[in-house]
């Protein structure tokens, strides 16, 4: 047998091995590489809108599995920072990396989402005319073939994932209720559940407890705390009572840059933070 025939036989043997695992048999996994560094790395990032620097030489690093709170006054650039990470806004300069492999500045919004970055906007965007589990099912499909997805039979793994997420977001008992009749807090948890269906590695959550009742806020604190570890979670929030509940490391943004970083007690006792954010602001003074 000549060399090329031998190679072909070897390839065939390799392909027909009974224990061979093909890529399509593996669960969907984000290929983000965090072995030697953080899950999110932003360096010297700036963006201007009509000459106004909304983000100004921002450096930010999030570790894998971390829960980070971002606080700061209105207009500090918190939402713009999330826009940059998710590809909605392109910075004028700087670097943004997801793990060590993915340069996010070379990717568009859908590609960034597919890599495993999920974003929760302030207003819940669930499908009100569908029930809770159907909303999760659609989110799992991850594309726009809505009716095809609903008409197709869900496989066992898909059903198990829905059950798991329902349990995580505390909506198991509501699975057959229409999303439209849920409370504001329940809609927010459902939307977080929809993001979880895609198994994100990094979740960006902008002002999750605005408009929530106290018990809803408490449950949201428990949920986000539980999610960290399995994924990295970045939470922007003004409600300092809530931040105190969940805070580990806190970053204070001001005029598009990091003003202070550390434990909540550390940043809250920083005179510069008190001056620009915590001082006279009624909403924020609960800290
Ligand atoms: N697309 C845009 N075009 C023009 N200006 C923008 C745009 N996006 C943000 N800005 C401006 O950039 C600054 C930062 O806004 P951003 O929404 O990021 O602040 P924020 O920290 O999220 O504030 P808040 O706490 O009020 O949500 C603001 O002055 C805002 O008006
Ligand atoms: Mg904002």
PDB file of C-alpha atoms and ligand atoms in Angstrom:
ATOM      1  CA  UNK A   1       0.000   0.000   0.000  1.00  0.00           C
ATOM      2  CA  UNK A   2       1.451   3.401  -0.945  1.00  0.00           C
ATOM      3  CA  UNK A   3       1.688   6.306   1.474  1.00  0.00           C
ATOM      4  CA  UNK A   4      -1.425   8.209   0.346  1.00  0.00           C
ATOM      5  CA  UNK A   5      -3.599   5.043   0.451  1.00  0.00           C
ATOM      6  CA  UNK A   6      -2.316   4.330   3.963  1.00  0.00           C
ATOM      7  CA  UNK A   7      -3.176   7.860   5.045  1.00  0.00           C
ATOM      8  CA  UNK A   8      -6.677   7.489   3.630  1.00  0.00           C
ATOM      9  CA  UNK A   9      -7.215   4.193   5.466  1.00  0.00           C
ATOM     10  CA  UNK A  10      -6.036   5.821   8.670  1.00  0.00           C
ATOM     11  CA  UNK A  11      -8.461   8.685   8.133  1.00  0.00           C
ATOM     12  CA  UNK A  12     -11.327   6.250   7.524  1.00  0.00           C
ATOM     13  CA  UNK A  13     -10.452   4.266  10.657  1.00  0.00           C
ATOM     14  CA  UNK A  14     -10.361   7.497  12.654  1.00  0.00           C
ATOM     15  CA  UNK A  15     -13.765   8.548  11.285  1.00  0.00           C
ATOM     16  CA  UNK A  16     -15.419   5.201  12.021  1.00  0.00           C
ATOM     17  CA  UNK A  17     -14.078   4.788  15.562  1.00  0.00           C
ATOM     18  CA  UNK A  18     -17.111   3.981  17.746  1.00  0.00           C
ATOM     19  CA  UNK A  19     -15.978   6.332  20.520  1.00  0.00           C
ATOM     20  CA  UNK A  20     -15.377   9.235  18.160  1.00  0.00           C
ATOM     21  CA  UNK A  21     -17.069  12.471  19.167  1.00  0.00           C
ATOM     22  CA  UNK A  22     -17.988  14.862  16.357  1.00  0.00           C
ATOM     23  CA  UNK A  23     -18.311  18.581  16.988  1.00  0.00           C
ATOM     24  CA  UNK A  24     -22.057  18.518  16.350  1.00  0.00           C
ATOM     25  CA  UNK A  25     -22.488  15.985  19.194  1.00  0.00           C
ATOM     26  CA  UNK A  26     -20.996  18.354  21.757  1.00  0.00           C
ATOM     27  CA  UNK A  27     -23.148  20.822  23.658  1.00  0.00           C
ATOM     28  CA  UNK A  28     -22.882  24.342  22.288  1.00  0.00           C
ATOM     29  CA  UNK A  29     -19.903  25.916  23.973  1.00  0.00           C
ATOM     30  CA  UNK A  30     -18.457  29.332  23.778  1.00  0.00           C
ATOM     31  CA  UNK A  31     -14.863  29.146  22.607  1.00  0.00           C
ATOM     32  CA  UNK A  32     -13.746  31.981  24.858  1.00  0.00           C
ATOM     33  CA  UNK A  33     -10.271  31.374  26.261  1.00  0.00           C
ATOM     34  CA  UNK A  34      -9.780  32.557  29.851  1.00  0.00           C
ATOM     35  CA  UNK A  35      -6.926  30.236  30.802  1.00  0.00           C
ATOM     36  CA  UNK A  36      -4.362  33.023  31.049  1.00  0.00           C
ATOM     37  CA  UNK A  37      -6.417  36.104  31.727  1.00  0.00           C
ATOM     38  CA  UNK A  38      -9.735  37.867  32.218  1.00  0.00           C
ATOM     39  CA  UNK A  39     -12.969  37.238  30.376  1.00  0.00           C
ATOM     40  CA  UNK A  40     -13.266  40.899  29.408  1.00  0.00           C
ATOM     41  CA  UNK A  41     -10.395  43.257  28.800  1.00  0.00           C
ATOM     42  CA  UNK A  42     -10.871  46.895  27.853  1.00  0.00           C
ATOM     43  CA  UNK A  43      -7.846  49.125  27.458  1.00  0.00           C
ATOM     44  CA  UNK A  44      -7.637  52.841  26.760  1.00  0.00           C
ATOM     45  CA  UNK A  45     -11.081  52.918  25.152  1.00  0.00           C
ATOM     46  CA  UNK A  46     -12.510  56.249  24.021  1.00  0.00           C
ATOM     47  CA  UNK A  47     -15.579  57.309  22.086  1.00  0.00           C
ATOM     48  CA  UNK A  48     -16.928  60.767  21.296  1.00  0.00           C
ATOM     49  CA  UNK A  49     -20.382  61.800  20.160  1.00  0.00           C
ATOM     50  CA  UNK A  50     -20.344  65.147  18.331  1.00  0.00           C
ATOM     51  CA  UNK A  51     -17.126  66.115  20.055  1.00  0.00           C
ATOM     52  CA  UNK A  52     -18.299  65.015  23.536  1.00  0.00           C
ATOM     53  CA  UNK A  53     -16.149  62.265  25.075  1.00  0.00           C
ATOM     54  CA  UNK A  54     -18.677  59.824  26.540  1.00  0.00           C
ATOM     55  CA  UNK A  55     -15.960  57.223  27.183  1.00  0.00           C
ATOM     56  CA  UNK A  56     -12.544  58.588  27.978  1.00  0.00           C
ATOM     57  CA  UNK A  57      -9.493  56.296  28.034  1.00  0.00           C
ATOM     58  CA  UNK A  58     -11.438  53.618  29.904  1.00  0.00           C
ATOM     59  CA  UNK A  59      -9.604  50.602  31.305  1.00  0.00           C
ATOM     60  CA  UNK A  60     -11.724  47.767  32.675  1.00  0.00           C
ATOM     61  CA  UNK A  61     -11.011  44.105  33.382  1.00  0.00           C
ATOM     62  CA  UNK A  62     -13.600  41.496  34.400  1.00  0.00           C
ATOM     63  CA  UNK A  63     -12.470  38.075  35.637  1.00  0.00           C
ATOM     64  CA  UNK A  64     -14.158  34.838  34.659  1.00  0.00           C
ATOM     65  CA  UNK A  65     -17.073  34.113  36.992  1.00  0.00           C
ATOM     66  CA  UNK A  66     -16.937  37.539  38.606  1.00  0.00           C
ATOM     67  CA  UNK A  67     -19.944  39.599  39.688  1.00  0.00           C
ATOM     68  CA  UNK A  68     -19.084  43.271  39.117  1.00  0.00           C
ATOM     69  CA  UNK A  69     -21.206  46.261  39.974  1.00  0.00           C
ATOM     70  CA  UNK A  70     -20.747  49.440  37.971  1.00  0.00           C
ATOM     71  CA  UNK A  71     -22.041  52.625  39.541  1.00  0.00           C
ATOM     72  CA  UNK A  72     -21.712  56.290  38.713  1.00  0.00           C
ATOM     73  CA  UNK A  73     -23.725  59.436  38.027  1.00  0.00           C
ATOM     74  CA  UNK A  74     -26.110  59.880  35.095  1.00  0.00           C
ATOM     75  CA  UNK A  75     -24.179  60.331  31.888  1.00  0.00           C
ATOM     76  CA  UNK A  76     -21.016  58.683  33.300  1.00  0.00           C
ATOM     77  CA  UNK A  77     -20.869  56.336  30.306  1.00  0.00           C
ATOM     78  CA  UNK A  78     -22.140  53.100  31.882  1.00  0.00           C
ATOM     79  CA  UNK A  79     -24.626  52.232  29.141  1.00  0.00           C
ATOM     80  CA  UNK A  80     -22.221  53.410  26.440  1.00  0.00           C
ATOM     81  CA  UNK A  81     -19.625  51.028  27.884  1.00  0.00           C
ATOM     82  CA  UNK A  82     -22.114  48.159  27.433  1.00  0.00           C
ATOM     83  CA  UNK A  83     -22.866  49.403  23.903  1.00  0.00           C
ATOM     84  CA  UNK A  84     -19.158  49.116  23.106  1.00  0.00           C
ATOM     85  CA  UNK A  85     -18.807  45.613  24.558  1.00  0.00           C
ATOM     86  CA  UNK A  86     -21.822  44.341  22.604  1.00  0.00           C
ATOM     87  CA  UNK A  87     -20.769  45.965  19.321  1.00  0.00           C
ATOM     88  CA  UNK A  88     -23.609  48.482  19.206  1.00  0.00           C
ATOM     89  CA  UNK A  89     -21.158  51.375  19.380  1.00  0.00           C
ATOM     90  CA  UNK A  90     -17.659  51.315  17.904  1.00  0.00           C
ATOM     91  CA  UNK A  91     -15.071  53.175  19.969  1.00  0.00           C
ATOM     92  CA  UNK A  92     -12.751  55.683  18.308  1.00  0.00           C
ATOM     93  CA  UNK A  93      -9.726  54.038  19.906  1.00  0.00           C
ATOM     94  CA  UNK A  94      -8.673  51.375  22.384  1.00  0.00           C
ATOM     95  CA  UNK A  95      -8.929  47.622  22.703  1.00  0.00           C
ATOM     96  CA  UNK A  96     -11.771  45.331  23.748  1.00  0.00           C
ATOM     97  CA  UNK A  97     -11.108  41.593  24.084  1.00  0.00           C
ATOM     98  CA  UNK A  98     -13.376  38.712  25.078  1.00  0.00           C
ATOM     99  CA  UNK A  99     -11.021  36.199  26.624  1.00  0.00           C
ATOM    100  CA  UNK A 100      -7.610  36.173  24.979  1.00  0.00           C
ATOM    101  CA  UNK A 101      -8.879  35.087  21.582  1.00  0.00           C
ATOM    102  CA  UNK A 102     -11.648  37.422  20.469  1.00  0.00           C
ATOM    103  CA  UNK A 103     -11.024  41.000  19.490  1.00  0.00           C
ATOM    104  CA  UNK A 104     -14.552  42.357  19.863  1.00  0.00           C
ATOM    105  CA  UNK A 105     -13.756  45.433  17.803  1.00  0.00           C
ATOM    106  CA  UNK A 106     -13.546  43.240  14.703  1.00  0.00           C
ATOM    107  CA  UNK A 107     -16.976  41.644  15.253  1.00  0.00           C
ATOM    108  CA  UNK A 108     -20.561  42.804  14.682  1.00  0.00           C
ATOM    109  CA  UNK A 109     -23.421  42.607  17.199  1.00  0.00           C
ATOM    110  CA  UNK A 110     -24.828  39.164  16.235  1.00  0.00           C
ATOM    111  CA  UNK A 111     -21.351  37.608  16.237  1.00  0.00           C
ATOM    112  CA  UNK A 112     -20.585  39.048  19.660  1.00  0.00           C
ATOM    113  CA  UNK A 113     -23.898  37.721  20.999  1.00  0.00           C
ATOM    114  CA  UNK A 114     -23.141  34.299  19.507  1.00  0.00           C
ATOM    115  CA  UNK A 115     -19.794  34.211  21.253  1.00  0.00           C
ATOM    116  CA  UNK A 116     -21.651  34.270  24.567  1.00  0.00           C
ATOM    117  CA  UNK A 117     -22.219  37.873  25.611  1.00  0.00           C
ATOM    118  CA  UNK A 118     -25.839  38.390  26.697  1.00  0.00           C
ATOM    119  CA  UNK A 119     -27.285  41.802  27.372  1.00  0.00           C
ATOM    120  CA  UNK A 120     -30.319  42.680  29.421  1.00  0.00           C
ATOM    121  CA  UNK A 121     -31.771  46.105  28.710  1.00  0.00           C
ATOM    122  CA  UNK A 122     -33.752  47.995  31.335  1.00  0.00           C
ATOM    123  CA  UNK A 123     -37.153  47.454  29.740  1.00  0.00           C
ATOM    124  CA  UNK A 124     -38.213  43.789  29.580  1.00  0.00           C
ATOM    125  CA  UNK A 125     -38.674  42.565  26.017  1.00  0.00           C
ATOM    126  CA  UNK A 126     -40.525  39.273  26.367  1.00  0.00           C
ATOM    127  CA  UNK A 127     -43.125  37.928  23.913  1.00  0.00           C
ATOM    128  CA  UNK A 128     -46.267  38.804  25.846  1.00  0.00           C
ATOM    129  CA  UNK A 129     -48.626  36.616  23.805  1.00  0.00           C
ATOM    130  CA  UNK A 130     -46.582  33.476  24.418  1.00  0.00           C
ATOM    131  CA  UNK A 131     -46.324  31.575  27.661  1.00  0.00           C
ATOM    132  CA  UNK A 132     -43.224  31.519  29.850  1.00  0.00           C
ATOM    133  CA  UNK A 133     -41.766  28.245  28.579  1.00  0.00           C
ATOM    134  CA  UNK A 134     -42.435  29.196  24.941  1.00  0.00           C
ATOM    135  CA  UNK A 135     -40.453  32.378  25.507  1.00  0.00           C
ATOM    136  CA  UNK A 136     -37.538  30.282  26.742  1.00  0.00           C
ATOM    137  CA  UNK A 137     -37.908  27.898  23.834  1.00  0.00           C
ATOM    138  CA  UNK A 138     -37.675  30.729  21.341  1.00  0.00           C
ATOM    139  CA  UNK A 139     -34.625  32.114  23.078  1.00  0.00           C
ATOM    140  CA  UNK A 140     -32.948  28.727  22.778  1.00  0.00           C
ATOM    141  CA  UNK A 141     -33.444  28.742  19.021  1.00  0.00           C
ATOM    142  CA  UNK A 142     -31.371  31.893  18.955  1.00  0.00           C
ATOM    143  CA  UNK A 143     -32.749  32.964  15.609  1.00  0.00           C
ATOM    144  CA  UNK A 144     -35.856  34.418  14.066  1.00  0.00           C
ATOM    145  CA  UNK A 145     -37.598  31.237  12.894  1.00  0.00           C
ATOM    146  CA  UNK A 146     -40.258  31.747  15.506  1.00  0.00           C
ATOM    147  CA  UNK A 147     -43.121  29.635  14.229  1.00  0.00           C
ATOM    148  CA  UNK A 148     -40.951  26.882  12.897  1.00  0.00           C
ATOM    149  CA  UNK A 149     -39.430  26.548  16.336  1.00  0.00           C
ATOM    150  CA  UNK A 150     -42.765  26.448  18.091  1.00  0.00           C
ATOM    151  CA  UNK A 151     -44.182  23.882  15.686  1.00  0.00           C
ATOM    152  CA  UNK A 152     -41.199  21.583  15.903  1.00  0.00           C
ATOM    153  CA  UNK A 153     -41.098  19.071  18.762  1.00  0.00           C
ATOM    154  CA  UNK A 154     -38.689  19.975  21.464  1.00  0.00           C
ATOM    155  CA  UNK A 155     -36.052  17.349  22.085  1.00  0.00           C
ATOM    156  CA  UNK A 156     -35.285  15.974  25.552  1.00  0.00           C
ATOM    157  CA  UNK A 157     -32.164  18.049  26.040  1.00  0.00           C
ATOM    158  CA  UNK A 158     -34.042  21.209  25.103  1.00  0.00           C
ATOM    159  CA  UNK A 159     -36.838  20.443  27.525  1.00  0.00           C
ATOM    160  CA  UNK A 160     -34.351  19.699  30.281  1.00  0.00           C
ATOM    161  CA  UNK A 161     -32.618  23.024  29.675  1.00  0.00           C
ATOM    162  CA  UNK A 162     -35.945  24.870  29.881  1.00  0.00           C
ATOM    163  CA  UNK A 163     -36.767  23.118  33.169  1.00  0.00           C
ATOM    164  CA  UNK A 164     -33.343  24.012  34.525  1.00  0.00           C
ATOM    165  CA  UNK A 165     -33.665  27.689  33.590  1.00  0.00           C
ATOM    166  CA  UNK A 166     -37.238  27.883  34.936  1.00  0.00           C
ATOM    167  CA  UNK A 167     -35.894  26.616  38.247  1.00  0.00           C
ATOM    168  CA  UNK A 168     -33.009  29.119  38.218  1.00  0.00           C
ATOM    169  CA  UNK A 169     -35.254  32.121  37.570  1.00  0.00           C
ATOM    170  CA  UNK A 170     -37.937  30.879  39.987  1.00  0.00           C
ATOM    171  CA  UNK A 171     -40.725  30.666  37.408  1.00  0.00           C
ATOM    172  CA  UNK A 172     -41.385  26.911  37.335  1.00  0.00           C
ATOM    173  CA  UNK A 173     -44.928  27.386  38.648  1.00  0.00           C
ATOM    174  CA  UNK A 174     -45.593  30.066  36.019  1.00  0.00           C
ATOM    175  CA  UNK A 175     -44.383  28.097  33.007  1.00  0.00           C
ATOM    176  CA  UNK A 176     -47.799  27.933  31.336  1.00  0.00           C
ATOM    177  CA  UNK A 177     -48.823  31.507  32.100  1.00  0.00           C
ATOM    178  CA  UNK A 178     -48.752  34.100  29.347  1.00  0.00           C
ATOM    179  CA  UNK A 179     -45.746  36.373  29.691  1.00  0.00           C
ATOM    180  CA  UNK A 180     -48.070  39.355  29.281  1.00  0.00           C
ATOM    181  CA  UNK A 181     -49.751  38.719  32.636  1.00  0.00           C
ATOM    182  CA  UNK A 182     -46.539  38.404  34.659  1.00  0.00           C
ATOM    183  CA  UNK A 183     -45.529  41.099  37.149  1.00  0.00           C
ATOM    184  CA  UNK A 184     -42.792  43.533  36.145  1.00  0.00           C
ATOM    185  CA  UNK A 185     -40.250  41.624  38.241  1.00  0.00           C
ATOM    186  CA  UNK A 186     -41.265  38.248  36.779  1.00  0.00           C
ATOM    187  CA  UNK A 187     -40.864  39.646  33.257  1.00  0.00           C
ATOM    188  CA  UNK A 188     -37.363  40.797  34.151  1.00  0.00           C
ATOM    189  CA  UNK A 189     -36.481  37.310  35.445  1.00  0.00           C
ATOM    190  CA  UNK A 190     -37.957  35.731  32.325  1.00  0.00           C
ATOM    191  CA  UNK A 191     -35.796  37.940  30.177  1.00  0.00           C
ATOM    192  CA  UNK A 192     -32.732  36.943  32.174  1.00  0.00           C
ATOM    193  CA  UNK A 193     -33.860  33.324  31.644  1.00  0.00           C
ATOM    194  CA  UNK A 194     -34.069  33.928  27.898  1.00  0.00           C
ATOM    195  CA  UNK A 195     -30.461  35.088  27.945  1.00  0.00           C
ATOM    196  CA  UNK A 196     -29.473  32.022  29.996  1.00  0.00           C
ATOM    197  CA  UNK A 197     -30.950  29.695  27.368  1.00  0.00           C
ATOM    198  CA  UNK A 198     -28.035  30.681  25.134  1.00  0.00           C
ATOM    199  CA  UNK A 199     -25.559  29.702  27.870  1.00  0.00           C
ATOM    200  CA  UNK A 200     -23.743  33.049  27.891  1.00  0.00           C
ATOM    201  CA  UNK A 201     -20.305  33.418  29.428  1.00  0.00           C
ATOM    202  CA  UNK A 202     -20.794  37.097  30.196  1.00  0.00           C
ATOM    203  CA  UNK A 203     -24.071  38.768  31.168  1.00  0.00           C
ATOM    204  CA  UNK A 204     -24.453  42.548  31.042  1.00  0.00           C
ATOM    205  CA  UNK A 205     -27.403  43.792  33.067  1.00  0.00           C
ATOM    206  CA  UNK A 206     -28.399  47.478  32.938  1.00  0.00           C
ATOM    207  CA  UNK A 207     -30.453  48.756  35.898  1.00  0.00           C
ATOM    208  CA  UNK A 208     -32.255  45.466  36.637  1.00  0.00           C
ATOM    209  CA  UNK A 209     -34.261  46.571  39.674  1.00  0.00           C
ATOM    210  CA  UNK A 210     -35.720  49.856  38.414  1.00  0.00           C
ATOM    211  CA  UNK A 211     -39.473  49.690  39.077  1.00  0.00           C
ATOM    212  CA  UNK A 212     -39.282  46.517  41.180  1.00  0.00           C
ATOM    213  CA  UNK A 213     -40.955  45.967  44.550  1.00  0.00           C
ATOM    214  CA  UNK A 214     -38.734  45.283  47.563  1.00  0.00           C
ATOM    215  CA  UNK A 215     -39.340  41.471  47.539  1.00  0.00           C
ATOM    216  CA  UNK A 216     -38.711  41.389  43.778  1.00  0.00           C
ATOM    217  CA  UNK A 217     -35.483  43.277  44.315  1.00  0.00           C
ATOM    218  CA  UNK A 218     -34.446  40.761  46.959  1.00  0.00           C
ATOM    219  CA  UNK A 219     -35.079  37.846  44.623  1.00  0.00           C
ATOM    220  CA  UNK A 220     -33.185  39.561  41.814  1.00  0.00           C
ATOM    221  CA  UNK A 221     -30.213  39.991  44.166  1.00  0.00           C
ATOM    222  CA  UNK A 222     -30.308  36.255  44.943  1.00  0.00           C
ATOM    223  CA  UNK A 223     -30.623  35.359  41.261  1.00  0.00           C
ATOM    224  CA  UNK A 224     -27.678  37.473  40.078  1.00  0.00           C
ATOM    225  CA  UNK A 225     -25.524  36.298  42.969  1.00  0.00           C
ATOM    226  CA  UNK A 226     -26.302  32.685  42.069  1.00  0.00           C
ATOM    227  CA  UNK A 227     -25.526  33.232  38.380  1.00  0.00           C
ATOM    228  CA  UNK A 228     -22.054  34.599  39.067  1.00  0.00           C
ATOM    229  CA  UNK A 229     -19.525  31.812  39.094  1.00  0.00           C
ATOM    230  CA  UNK A 230     -21.254  29.948  36.315  1.00  0.00           C
ATOM    231  CA  UNK A 231     -20.991  33.072  34.203  1.00  0.00           C
ATOM    232  CA  UNK A 232     -19.506  36.507  34.665  1.00  0.00           C
ATOM    233  CA  UNK A 233     -22.083  39.151  35.467  1.00  0.00           C
ATOM    234  CA  UNK A 234     -21.723  42.921  35.090  1.00  0.00           C
ATOM    235  CA  UNK A 235     -24.507  44.888  36.755  1.00  0.00           C
ATOM    236  CA  UNK A 236     -25.093  48.618  36.309  1.00  0.00           C
ATOM    237  CA  UNK A 237     -27.387  49.948  39.016  1.00  0.00           C
ATOM    238  CA  UNK A 238     -28.233  53.202  40.805  1.00  0.00           C
ATOM    239  CA  UNK A 239     -30.120  51.645  43.698  1.00  0.00           C
ATOM    240  CA  UNK A 240     -27.451  51.556  46.379  1.00  0.00           C
ATOM    241  CA  UNK A 241     -29.499  49.297  48.669  1.00  0.00           C
ATOM    242  CA  UNK A 242     -29.461  46.718  45.892  1.00  0.00           C
ATOM    243  CA  UNK A 243     -25.784  47.271  45.139  1.00  0.00           C
ATOM    244  CA  UNK A 244     -25.012  46.702  48.812  1.00  0.00           C
ATOM    245  CA  UNK A 245     -26.878  43.346  48.638  1.00  0.00           C
ATOM    246  CA  UNK A 246     -24.844  41.968  45.755  1.00  0.00           C
ATOM    247  CA  UNK A 247     -21.601  43.936  45.740  1.00  0.00           C
ATOM    248  CA  UNK A 248     -18.236  42.297  45.684  1.00  0.00           C
ATOM    249  CA  UNK A 249     -15.969  44.439  43.554  1.00  0.00           C
ATOM    250  CA  UNK A 250     -17.436  47.791  42.542  1.00  0.00           C
ATOM    251  CA  UNK A 251     -16.270  50.119  39.776  1.00  0.00           C
ATOM    252  CA  UNK A 252     -17.242  53.783  39.831  1.00  0.00           C
ATOM    253  CA  UNK A 253     -17.440  55.431  36.422  1.00  0.00           C
ATOM    254  CA  UNK A 254     -17.285  59.189  36.041  1.00  0.00           C
ATOM    255  CA  UNK A 255     -16.980  61.187  32.827  1.00  0.00           C
ATOM    256  CA  UNK A 256     -16.248  58.053  30.866  1.00  0.00           C
ATOM    257  CA  UNK A 257     -13.356  56.796  33.031  1.00  0.00           C
ATOM    258  CA  UNK A 258     -12.845  54.679  36.131  1.00  0.00           C
ATOM    259  CA  UNK A 259     -12.853  56.987  39.147  1.00  0.00           C
ATOM    260  CA  UNK A 260     -12.495  54.290  41.815  1.00  0.00           C
ATOM    261  CA  UNK A 261     -12.559  50.524  42.153  1.00  0.00           C
ATOM    262  CA  UNK A 262     -12.704  48.180  45.148  1.00  0.00           C
ATOM    263  CA  UNK A 263     -15.136  46.944  47.768  1.00  0.00           C
ATOM    264  CA  UNK A 264     -18.293  49.011  48.219  1.00  0.00           C
ATOM    265  CA  UNK A 265     -16.972  50.319  51.534  1.00  0.00           C
ATOM    266  CA  UNK A 266     -13.704  51.343  49.917  1.00  0.00           C
ATOM    267  CA  UNK A 267     -15.269  53.253  47.047  1.00  0.00           C
ATOM    268  CA  UNK A 268     -18.023  54.730  49.226  1.00  0.00           C
ATOM    269  CA  UNK A 269     -15.441  56.250  51.539  1.00  0.00           C
ATOM    270  CA  UNK A 270     -13.413  57.704  48.664  1.00  0.00           C
ATOM    271  CA  UNK A 271     -13.907  61.502  48.867  1.00  0.00           C
ATOM    272  CA  UNK A 272     -13.919  61.831  45.063  1.00  0.00           C
ATOM    273  CA  UNK A 273     -16.763  59.292  44.799  1.00  0.00           C
ATOM    274  CA  UNK A 274     -18.704  61.037  47.548  1.00  0.00           C
ATOM    275  CA  UNK A 275     -18.265  64.332  45.753  1.00  0.00           C
ATOM    276  CA  UNK A 276     -19.375  63.253  42.273  1.00  0.00           C
ATOM    277  CA  UNK A 277     -21.926  60.569  43.078  1.00  0.00           C
ATOM    278  CA  UNK A 278     -22.879  59.638  46.597  1.00  0.00           C
ATOM    279  CA  UNK A 279     -22.803  63.088  48.193  1.00  0.00           C
ATOM    280  CA  UNK A 280     -25.949  65.037  47.473  1.00  0.00           C
ATOM    281  CA  UNK A 281     -27.839  62.488  45.365  1.00  0.00           C
ATOM    282  CA  UNK A 282     -30.988  61.387  47.206  1.00  0.00           C
ATOM    283  CA  UNK A 283     -31.349  58.216  45.139  1.00  0.00           C
ATOM    284  CA  UNK A 284     -27.788  57.148  45.704  1.00  0.00           C
ATOM    285  CA  UNK A 285     -27.386  58.276  49.288  1.00  0.00           C
ATOM    286  CA  UNK A 286     -28.687  55.007  50.767  1.00  0.00           C
ATOM    287  CA  UNK A 287     -25.115  53.748  50.626  1.00  0.00           C
TER     288      UNK A 287
HETATM  289  N1  LIG B   1     -25.580  57.540  20.602  1.00  0.00           N
HETATM  290  C1  LIG B   1     -25.301  58.665  21.276  1.00  0.00           C
HETATM  291  N2  LIG B   1     -25.251  59.856  20.647  1.00  0.00           N
HETATM  292  C2  LIG B   1     -24.939  60.973  21.314  1.00  0.00           C
HETATM  293  N3  LIG B   1     -24.668  61.024  22.626  1.00  0.00           N
HETATM  294  C3  LIG B   1     -24.700  59.869  23.304  1.00  0.00           C
HETATM  295  C4  LIG B   1     -25.023  58.629  22.672  1.00  0.00           C
HETATM  296  N4  LIG B   1     -24.974  57.646  23.613  1.00  0.00           N
HETATM  297  C5  LIG B   1     -24.644  58.251  24.772  1.00  0.00           C
HETATM  298  N5  LIG B   1     -24.481  59.577  24.593  1.00  0.00           N
HETATM  299  C6  LIG B   1     -24.067  60.531  25.628  1.00  0.00           C
HETATM  300  O1  LIG B   1     -22.977  59.963  26.308  1.00  0.00           O
HETATM  301  C7  LIG B   1     -23.026  60.230  27.686  1.00  0.00           C
HETATM  302  C8  LIG B   1     -23.006  58.940  28.456  1.00  0.00           C
HETATM  303  O2  LIG B   1     -24.277  58.337  28.371  1.00  0.00           O
HETATM  304  P1  LIG B   1     -24.652  56.943  29.011  1.00  0.00           P
HETATM  305  O3  LIG B   1     -26.024  56.650  28.589  1.00  0.00           O
HETATM  306  O4  LIG B   1     -23.604  55.953  28.672  1.00  0.00           O
HETATM  307  O5  LIG B   1     -24.579  57.261  30.558  1.00  0.00           O
HETATM  308  P2  LIG B   1     -25.014  56.339  31.781  1.00  0.00           P
HETATM  309  O6  LIG B   1     -23.835  56.286  32.698  1.00  0.00           O
HETATM  310  O7  LIG B   1     -25.571  55.066  31.300  1.00  0.00           O
HETATM  311  O8  LIG B   1     -26.140  57.244  32.467  1.00  0.00           O
HETATM  312  P3  LIG B   1     -27.491  56.796  33.225  1.00  0.00           P
HETATM  313  O9  LIG B   1     -27.071  56.481  34.633  1.00  0.00           O
HETATM  314  O10 LIG B   1     -28.318  58.037  33.171  1.00  0.00           O
HETATM  315  O11 LIG B   1     -28.110  55.650  32.505  1.00  0.00           O
HETATM  316  C9  LIG B   1     -24.303  61.047  27.902  1.00  0.00           C
HETATM  317  O12 LIG B   1     -23.934  62.415  27.945  1.00  0.00           O
HETATM  318  C10 LIG B   1     -25.131  60.753  26.692  1.00  0.00           C
HETATM  319  O13 LIG B   1     -25.982  61.828  26.370  1.00  0.00           O
HETATM  320 MG1  LIG B   2     -27.452  54.163  31.410  1.00  0.00          MG
END
